[in-house]
PDB file of C-alpha atoms in Angstrom:
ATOM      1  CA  UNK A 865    -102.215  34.909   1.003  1.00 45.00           C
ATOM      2  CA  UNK A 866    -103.323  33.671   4.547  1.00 44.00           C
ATOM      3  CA  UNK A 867    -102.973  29.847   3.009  1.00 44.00           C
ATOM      4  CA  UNK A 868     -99.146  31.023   2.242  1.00 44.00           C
ATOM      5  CA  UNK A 869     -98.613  32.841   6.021  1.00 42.00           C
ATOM      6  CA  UNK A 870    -100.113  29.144   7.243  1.00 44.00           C
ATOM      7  CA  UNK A 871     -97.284  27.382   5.486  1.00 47.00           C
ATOM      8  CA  UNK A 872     -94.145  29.505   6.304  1.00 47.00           C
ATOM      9  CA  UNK A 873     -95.022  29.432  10.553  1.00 48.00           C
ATOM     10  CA  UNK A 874     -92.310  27.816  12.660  1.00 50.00           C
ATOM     11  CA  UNK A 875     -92.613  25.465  14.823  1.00 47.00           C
ATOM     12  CA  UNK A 876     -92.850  26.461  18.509  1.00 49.00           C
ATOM     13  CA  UNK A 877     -90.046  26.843  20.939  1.00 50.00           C
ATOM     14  CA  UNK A 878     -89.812  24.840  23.907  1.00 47.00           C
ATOM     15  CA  UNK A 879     -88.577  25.561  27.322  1.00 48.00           C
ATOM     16  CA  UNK A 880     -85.880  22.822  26.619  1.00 77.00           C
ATOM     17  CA  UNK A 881     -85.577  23.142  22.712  1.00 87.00           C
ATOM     18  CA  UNK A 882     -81.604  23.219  21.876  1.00 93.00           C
ATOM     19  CA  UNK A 883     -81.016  25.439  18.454  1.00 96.00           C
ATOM     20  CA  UNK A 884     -78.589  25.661  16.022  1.00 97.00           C
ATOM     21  CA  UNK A 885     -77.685  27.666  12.672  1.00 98.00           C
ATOM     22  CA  UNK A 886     -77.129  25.412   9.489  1.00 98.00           C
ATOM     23  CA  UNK A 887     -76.615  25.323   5.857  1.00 98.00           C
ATOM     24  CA  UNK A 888     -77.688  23.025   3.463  1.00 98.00           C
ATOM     25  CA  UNK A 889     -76.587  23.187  -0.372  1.00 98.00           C
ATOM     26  CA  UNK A 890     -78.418  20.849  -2.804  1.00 98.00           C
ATOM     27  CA  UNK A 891     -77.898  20.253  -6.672  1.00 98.00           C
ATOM     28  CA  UNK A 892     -81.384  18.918  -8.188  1.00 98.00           C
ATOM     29  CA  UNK A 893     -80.701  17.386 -11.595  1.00 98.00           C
ATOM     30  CA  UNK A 894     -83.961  16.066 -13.675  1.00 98.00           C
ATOM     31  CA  UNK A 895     -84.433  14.846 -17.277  1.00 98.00           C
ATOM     32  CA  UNK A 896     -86.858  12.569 -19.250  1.00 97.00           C
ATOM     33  CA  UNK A 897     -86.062   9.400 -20.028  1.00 98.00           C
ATOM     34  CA  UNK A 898     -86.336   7.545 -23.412  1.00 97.00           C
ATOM     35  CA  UNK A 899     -89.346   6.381 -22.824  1.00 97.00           C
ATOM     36  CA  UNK A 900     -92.794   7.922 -22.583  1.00 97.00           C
ATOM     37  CA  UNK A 901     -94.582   9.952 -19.587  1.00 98.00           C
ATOM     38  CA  UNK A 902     -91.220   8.637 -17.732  1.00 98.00           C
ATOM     39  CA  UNK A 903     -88.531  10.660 -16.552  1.00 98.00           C
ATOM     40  CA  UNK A 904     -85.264  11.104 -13.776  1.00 98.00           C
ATOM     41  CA  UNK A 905     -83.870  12.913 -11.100  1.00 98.00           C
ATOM     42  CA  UNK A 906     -80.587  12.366  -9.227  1.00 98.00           C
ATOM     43  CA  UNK A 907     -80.060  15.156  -6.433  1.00 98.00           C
ATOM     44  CA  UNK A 908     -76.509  15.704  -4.048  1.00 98.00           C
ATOM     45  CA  UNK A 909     -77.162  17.227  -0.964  1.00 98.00           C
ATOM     46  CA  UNK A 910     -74.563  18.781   1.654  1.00 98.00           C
ATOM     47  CA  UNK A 911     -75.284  20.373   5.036  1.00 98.00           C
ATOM     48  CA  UNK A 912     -73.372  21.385   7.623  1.00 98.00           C
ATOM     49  CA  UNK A 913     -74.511  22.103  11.203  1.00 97.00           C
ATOM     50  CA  UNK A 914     -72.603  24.270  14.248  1.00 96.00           C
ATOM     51  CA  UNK A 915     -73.143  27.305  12.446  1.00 96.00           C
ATOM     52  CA  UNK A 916     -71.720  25.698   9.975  1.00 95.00           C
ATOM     53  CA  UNK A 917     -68.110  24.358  11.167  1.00 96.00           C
ATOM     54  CA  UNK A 918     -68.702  20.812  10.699  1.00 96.00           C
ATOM     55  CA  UNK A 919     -70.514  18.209   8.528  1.00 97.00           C
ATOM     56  CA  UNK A 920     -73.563  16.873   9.204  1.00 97.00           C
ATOM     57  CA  UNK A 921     -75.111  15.108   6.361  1.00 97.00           C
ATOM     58  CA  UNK A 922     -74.307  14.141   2.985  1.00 98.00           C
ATOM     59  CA  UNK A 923     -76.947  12.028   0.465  1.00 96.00           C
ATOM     60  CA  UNK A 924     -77.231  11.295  -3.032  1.00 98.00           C
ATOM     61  CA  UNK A 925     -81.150  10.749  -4.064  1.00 98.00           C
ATOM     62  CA  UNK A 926     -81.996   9.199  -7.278  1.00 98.00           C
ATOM     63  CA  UNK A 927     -85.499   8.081  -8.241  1.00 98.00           C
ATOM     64  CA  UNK A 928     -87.650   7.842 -11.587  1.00 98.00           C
ATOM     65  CA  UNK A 929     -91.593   8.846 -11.868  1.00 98.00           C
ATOM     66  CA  UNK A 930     -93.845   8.679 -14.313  1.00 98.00           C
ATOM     67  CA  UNK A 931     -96.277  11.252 -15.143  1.00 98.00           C
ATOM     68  CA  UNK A 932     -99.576  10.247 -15.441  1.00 98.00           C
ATOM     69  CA  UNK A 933    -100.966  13.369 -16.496  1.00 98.00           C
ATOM     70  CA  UNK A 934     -99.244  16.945 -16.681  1.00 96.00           C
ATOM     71  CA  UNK A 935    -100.700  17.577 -12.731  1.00 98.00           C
ATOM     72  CA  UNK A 936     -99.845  13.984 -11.240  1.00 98.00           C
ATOM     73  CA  UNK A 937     -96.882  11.694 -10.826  1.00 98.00           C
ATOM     74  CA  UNK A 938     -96.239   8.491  -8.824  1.00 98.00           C
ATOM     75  CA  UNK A 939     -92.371   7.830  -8.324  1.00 98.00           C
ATOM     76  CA  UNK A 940     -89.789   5.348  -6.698  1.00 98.00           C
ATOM     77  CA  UNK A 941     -86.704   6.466  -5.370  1.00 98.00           C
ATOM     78  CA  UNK A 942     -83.338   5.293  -3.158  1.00 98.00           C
ATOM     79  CA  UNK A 943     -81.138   7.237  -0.966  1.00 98.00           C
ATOM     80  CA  UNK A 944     -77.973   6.909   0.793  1.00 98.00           C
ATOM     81  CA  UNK A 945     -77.481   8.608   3.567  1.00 98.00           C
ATOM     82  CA  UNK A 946     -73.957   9.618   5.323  1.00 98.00           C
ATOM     83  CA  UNK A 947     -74.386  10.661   8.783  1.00 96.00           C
ATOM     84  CA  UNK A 948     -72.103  13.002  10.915  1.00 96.00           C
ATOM     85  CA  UNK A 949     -73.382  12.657  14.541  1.00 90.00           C
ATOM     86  CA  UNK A 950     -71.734  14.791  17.307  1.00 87.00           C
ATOM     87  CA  UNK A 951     -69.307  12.866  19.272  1.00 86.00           C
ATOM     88  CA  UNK A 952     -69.617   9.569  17.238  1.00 88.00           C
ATOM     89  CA  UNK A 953     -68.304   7.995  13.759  1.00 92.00           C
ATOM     90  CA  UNK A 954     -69.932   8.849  11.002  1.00 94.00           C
ATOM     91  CA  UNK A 955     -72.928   6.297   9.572  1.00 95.00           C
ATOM     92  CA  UNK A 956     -74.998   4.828   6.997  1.00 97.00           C
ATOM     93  CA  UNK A 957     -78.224   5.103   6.420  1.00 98.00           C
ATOM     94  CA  UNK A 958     -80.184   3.682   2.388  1.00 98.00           C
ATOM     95  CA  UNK A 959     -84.032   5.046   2.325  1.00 98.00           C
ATOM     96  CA  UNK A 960     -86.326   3.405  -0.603  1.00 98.00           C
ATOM     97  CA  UNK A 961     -89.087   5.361  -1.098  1.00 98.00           C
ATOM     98  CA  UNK A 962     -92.425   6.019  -3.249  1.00 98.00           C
ATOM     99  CA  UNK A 963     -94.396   9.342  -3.710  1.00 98.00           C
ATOM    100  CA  UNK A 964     -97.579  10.916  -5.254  1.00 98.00           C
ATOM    101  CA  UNK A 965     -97.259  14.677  -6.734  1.00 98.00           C
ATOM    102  CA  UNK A 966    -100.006  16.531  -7.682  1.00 98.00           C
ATOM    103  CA  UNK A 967    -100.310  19.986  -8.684  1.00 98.00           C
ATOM    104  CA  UNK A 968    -103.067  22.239  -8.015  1.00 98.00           C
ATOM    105  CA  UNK A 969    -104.937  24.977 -10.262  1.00 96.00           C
ATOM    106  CA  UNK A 970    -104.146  27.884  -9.621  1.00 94.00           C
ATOM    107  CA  UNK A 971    -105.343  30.169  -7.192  1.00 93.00           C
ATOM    108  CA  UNK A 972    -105.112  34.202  -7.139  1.00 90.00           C
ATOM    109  CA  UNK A 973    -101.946  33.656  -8.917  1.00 91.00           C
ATOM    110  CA  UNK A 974    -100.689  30.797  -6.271  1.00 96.00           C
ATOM    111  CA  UNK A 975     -99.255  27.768  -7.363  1.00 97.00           C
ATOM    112  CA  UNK A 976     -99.983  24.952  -5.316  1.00 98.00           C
ATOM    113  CA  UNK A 977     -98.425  21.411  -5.255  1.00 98.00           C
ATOM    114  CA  UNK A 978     -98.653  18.206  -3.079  1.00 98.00           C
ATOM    115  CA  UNK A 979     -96.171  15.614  -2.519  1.00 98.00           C
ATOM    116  CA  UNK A 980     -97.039  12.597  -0.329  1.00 98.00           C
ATOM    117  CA  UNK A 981     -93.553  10.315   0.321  1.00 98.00           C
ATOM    118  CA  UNK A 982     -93.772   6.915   1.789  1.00 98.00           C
ATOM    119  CA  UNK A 983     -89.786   6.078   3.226  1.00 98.00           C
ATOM    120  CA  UNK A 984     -88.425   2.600   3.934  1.00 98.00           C
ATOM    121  CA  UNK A 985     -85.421   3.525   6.138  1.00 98.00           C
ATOM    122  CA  UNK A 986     -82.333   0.937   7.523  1.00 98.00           C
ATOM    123  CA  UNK A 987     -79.450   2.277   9.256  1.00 97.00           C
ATOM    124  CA  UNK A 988     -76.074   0.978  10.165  1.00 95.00           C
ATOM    125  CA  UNK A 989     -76.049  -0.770  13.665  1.00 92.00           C
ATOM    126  CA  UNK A 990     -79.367  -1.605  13.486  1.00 95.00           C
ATOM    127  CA  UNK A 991     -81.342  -4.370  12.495  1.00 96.00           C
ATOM    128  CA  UNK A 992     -85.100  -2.948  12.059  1.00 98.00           C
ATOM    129  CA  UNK A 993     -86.936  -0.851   9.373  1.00 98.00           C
ATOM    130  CA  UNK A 994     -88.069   2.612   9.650  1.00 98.00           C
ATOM    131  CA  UNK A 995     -91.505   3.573   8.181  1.00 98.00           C
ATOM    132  CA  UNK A 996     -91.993   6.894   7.558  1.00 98.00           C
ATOM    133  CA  UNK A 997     -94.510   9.381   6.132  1.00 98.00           C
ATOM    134  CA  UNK A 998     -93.755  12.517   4.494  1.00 98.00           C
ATOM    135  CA  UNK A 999     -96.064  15.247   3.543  1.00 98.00           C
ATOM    136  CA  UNK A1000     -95.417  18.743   2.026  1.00 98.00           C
ATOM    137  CA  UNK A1001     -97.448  21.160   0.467  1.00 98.00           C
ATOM    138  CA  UNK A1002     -95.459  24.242  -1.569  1.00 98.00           C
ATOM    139  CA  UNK A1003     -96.389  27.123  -2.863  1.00 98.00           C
ATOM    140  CA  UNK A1004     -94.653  29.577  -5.449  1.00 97.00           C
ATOM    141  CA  UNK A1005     -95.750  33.323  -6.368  1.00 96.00           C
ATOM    142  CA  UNK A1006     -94.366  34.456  -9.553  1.00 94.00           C
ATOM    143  CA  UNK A1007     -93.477  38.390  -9.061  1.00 90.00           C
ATOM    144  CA  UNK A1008     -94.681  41.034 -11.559  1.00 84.00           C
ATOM    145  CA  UNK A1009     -91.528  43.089 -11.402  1.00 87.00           C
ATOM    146  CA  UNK A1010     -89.961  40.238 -12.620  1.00 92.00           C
ATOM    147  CA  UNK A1011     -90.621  37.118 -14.361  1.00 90.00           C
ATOM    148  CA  UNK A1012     -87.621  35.227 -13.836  1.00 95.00           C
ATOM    149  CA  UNK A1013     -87.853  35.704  -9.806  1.00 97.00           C
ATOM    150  CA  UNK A1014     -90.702  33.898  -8.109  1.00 97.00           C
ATOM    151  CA  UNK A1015     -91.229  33.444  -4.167  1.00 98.00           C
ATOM    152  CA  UNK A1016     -91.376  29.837  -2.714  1.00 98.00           C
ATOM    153  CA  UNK A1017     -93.106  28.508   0.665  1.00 98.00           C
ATOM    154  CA  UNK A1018     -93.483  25.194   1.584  1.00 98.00           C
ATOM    155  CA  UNK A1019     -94.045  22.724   4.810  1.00 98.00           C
ATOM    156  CA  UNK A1020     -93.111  19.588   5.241  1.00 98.00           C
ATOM    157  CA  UNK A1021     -94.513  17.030   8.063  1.00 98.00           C
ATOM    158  CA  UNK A1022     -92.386  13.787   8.407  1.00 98.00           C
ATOM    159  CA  UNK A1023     -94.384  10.869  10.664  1.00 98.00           C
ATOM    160  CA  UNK A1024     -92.600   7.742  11.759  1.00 98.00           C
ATOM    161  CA  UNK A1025     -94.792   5.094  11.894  1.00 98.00           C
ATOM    162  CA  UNK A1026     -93.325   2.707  14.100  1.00 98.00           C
ATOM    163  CA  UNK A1027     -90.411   2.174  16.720  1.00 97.00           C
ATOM    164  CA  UNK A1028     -87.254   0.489  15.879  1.00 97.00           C
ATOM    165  CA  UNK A1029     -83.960  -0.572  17.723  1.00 95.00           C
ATOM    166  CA  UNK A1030     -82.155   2.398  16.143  1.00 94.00           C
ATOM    167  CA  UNK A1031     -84.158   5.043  18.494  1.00 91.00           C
ATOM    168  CA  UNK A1032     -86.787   6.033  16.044  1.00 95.00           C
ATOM    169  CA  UNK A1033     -89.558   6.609  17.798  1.00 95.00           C
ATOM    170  CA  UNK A1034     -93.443   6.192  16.645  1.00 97.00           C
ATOM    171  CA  UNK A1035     -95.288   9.716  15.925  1.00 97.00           C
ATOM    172  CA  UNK A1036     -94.439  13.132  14.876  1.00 96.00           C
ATOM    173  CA  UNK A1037     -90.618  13.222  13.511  1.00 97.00           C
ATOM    174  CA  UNK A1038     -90.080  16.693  12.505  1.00 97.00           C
ATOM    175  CA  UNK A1039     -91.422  19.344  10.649  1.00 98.00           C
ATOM    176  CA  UNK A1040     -89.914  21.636   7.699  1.00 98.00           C
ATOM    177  CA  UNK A1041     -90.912  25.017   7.010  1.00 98.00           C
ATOM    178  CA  UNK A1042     -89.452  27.247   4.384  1.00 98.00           C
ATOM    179  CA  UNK A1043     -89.466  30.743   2.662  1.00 98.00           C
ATOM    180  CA  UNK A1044     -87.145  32.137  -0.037  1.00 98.00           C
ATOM    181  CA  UNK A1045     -87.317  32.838  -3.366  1.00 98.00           C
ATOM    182  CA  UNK A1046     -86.279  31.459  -7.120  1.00 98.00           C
ATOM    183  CA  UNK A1047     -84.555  32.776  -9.598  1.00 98.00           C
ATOM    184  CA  UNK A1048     -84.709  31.524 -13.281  1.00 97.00           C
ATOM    185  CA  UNK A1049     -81.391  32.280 -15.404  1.00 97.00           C
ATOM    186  CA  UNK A1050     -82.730  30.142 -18.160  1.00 97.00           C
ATOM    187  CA  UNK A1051     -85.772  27.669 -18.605  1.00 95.00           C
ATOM    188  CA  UNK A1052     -83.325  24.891 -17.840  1.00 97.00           C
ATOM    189  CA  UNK A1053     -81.648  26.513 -14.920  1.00 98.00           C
ATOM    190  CA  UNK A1054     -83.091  28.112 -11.409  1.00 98.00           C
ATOM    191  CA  UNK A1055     -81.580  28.647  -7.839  1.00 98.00           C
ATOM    192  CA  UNK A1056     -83.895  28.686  -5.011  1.00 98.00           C
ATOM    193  CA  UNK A1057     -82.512  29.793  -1.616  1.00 98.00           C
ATOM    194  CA  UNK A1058     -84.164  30.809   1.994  1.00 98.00           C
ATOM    195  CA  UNK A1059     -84.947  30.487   4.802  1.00 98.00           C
ATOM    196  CA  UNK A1060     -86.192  27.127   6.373  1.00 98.00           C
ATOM    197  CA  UNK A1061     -86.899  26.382   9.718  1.00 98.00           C
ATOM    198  CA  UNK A1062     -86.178  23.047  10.822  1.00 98.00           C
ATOM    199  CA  UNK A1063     -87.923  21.315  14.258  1.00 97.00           C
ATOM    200  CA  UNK A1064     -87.147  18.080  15.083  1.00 96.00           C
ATOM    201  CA  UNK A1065     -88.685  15.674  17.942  1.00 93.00           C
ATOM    202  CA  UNK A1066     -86.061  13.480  19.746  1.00 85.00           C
ATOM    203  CA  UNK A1067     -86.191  11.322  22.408  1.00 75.00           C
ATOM    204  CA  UNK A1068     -84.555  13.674  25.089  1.00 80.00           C
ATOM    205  CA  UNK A1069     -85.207  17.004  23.846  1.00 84.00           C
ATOM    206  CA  UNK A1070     -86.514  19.086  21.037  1.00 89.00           C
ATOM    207  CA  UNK A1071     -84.354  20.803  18.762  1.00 94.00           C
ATOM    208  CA  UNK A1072     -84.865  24.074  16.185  1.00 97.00           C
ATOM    209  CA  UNK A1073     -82.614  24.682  13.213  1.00 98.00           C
ATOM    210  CA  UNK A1074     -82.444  28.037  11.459  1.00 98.00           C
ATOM    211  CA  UNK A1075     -80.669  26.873   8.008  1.00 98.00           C
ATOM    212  CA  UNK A1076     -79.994  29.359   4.861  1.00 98.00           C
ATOM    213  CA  UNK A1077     -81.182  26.412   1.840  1.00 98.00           C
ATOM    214  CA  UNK A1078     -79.875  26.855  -1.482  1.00 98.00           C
ATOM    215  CA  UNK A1079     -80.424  24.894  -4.335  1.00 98.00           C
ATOM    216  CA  UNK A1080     -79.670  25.059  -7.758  1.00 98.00           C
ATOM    217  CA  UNK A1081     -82.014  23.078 -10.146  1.00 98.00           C
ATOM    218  CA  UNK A1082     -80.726  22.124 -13.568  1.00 98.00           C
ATOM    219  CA  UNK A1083     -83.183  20.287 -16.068  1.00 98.00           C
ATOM    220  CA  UNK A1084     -81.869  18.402 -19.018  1.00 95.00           C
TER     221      UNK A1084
END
């Protein structure tokens, strides 16, 4: 268990860290494809900030992988990205990306999984590429009381690798950590939700985000 308590810790306040309560609603869709070891996944994601009152994001992922074996994957994805900054017009933003998955045996009855995302990023206004790295490990504990309900941790580490003219800045982005649980109705259908706590680096100050995360995960 102390490998779990590791992944759920949030990030440290600052003296000038501005917070904020969020929610963020996701629908993960996933299915093989005609074709062997291959398969899909299109995602829509919507999250609000301002204790939720206003938009703040809204993306639509989509991205194949191939499974090499039944614990690893390599996969290729896009994004596009609309933005809803405080105070100015919304924005565009298109992230390609590739990734390496691997799942872990498991351990005392934990379930262990690494995913390793390398983002190409270009935003409207700006003329440069964003590199960034994103690392998460996660962690699910089915419960004995129940087999449909299981409880989910994970952290996730995003790195930008280099400045561009749209103020990202080289060095540690933000950081995700998360704890909630899943619940199975049927072996095609699941809803995780919980708690995930959100710190982000900016240029002028640091900022926390207490969101409530649901998804629901249909597989086809």
């Amino acid at each position: 268990m102390q490998a779990v308590t590791v992944l759920i810790l949030p990030a440290p306040l600052l003296a000038d860290t501005i917070e904020d309560g969020r929610y963020w609603f996701a629908l993960a869709t996933q299915g093989k494809l005609p074709v062997e070891n291959w398969s899909w996944n299109i995602d829509i994601n919507q999250r609000f900030r301002d204790e939720g009152a206003r938009a703040d994001q809204f993306f639509i992922r989509s991205s194949v992988s191939y499974h090499i074996n039944p614990k690893t994957n390599v996969g290729i994805g896009f994004d596009h990205v609309v933005n809803h900054p405080a105070g100015k017009s919304a924005s565009d933003e298109n992230r390609l990306w590739q990734q390496f998955a691997y799942k872990f045996d498991s351990i005392y009855g934990i379930n262990l999984s690494s995913r390793t995302r390398l983002e190409q990023r270009w935003r409207e206004g700006g003329d440069d590429t964003s590199y960034r790295i994103r690392q998460m490990i996660r962690a699910s504990i089915p419960l004995g009381i129940n087999p449909k309900l299981t409880i989910v941790a994970f952290d996730e580490l995003f790195i930008n690798l280099n400045n561009t003219d749209w103020n990202v800045n080289r060095g540690n982005d933000q950081n995700r950590a998360f704890l909630g649980a899943s619940w199975a109705f049927s072996p095609n259908t699941s809803v995780e939700s919980g708690y995930l706590n959100q710190y982000v680096n900016t240029r002028n100050t640091d900022r926390v985000n207490h969101v409530l995360a649901t998804t629901l995960r249909l597989s086809f």
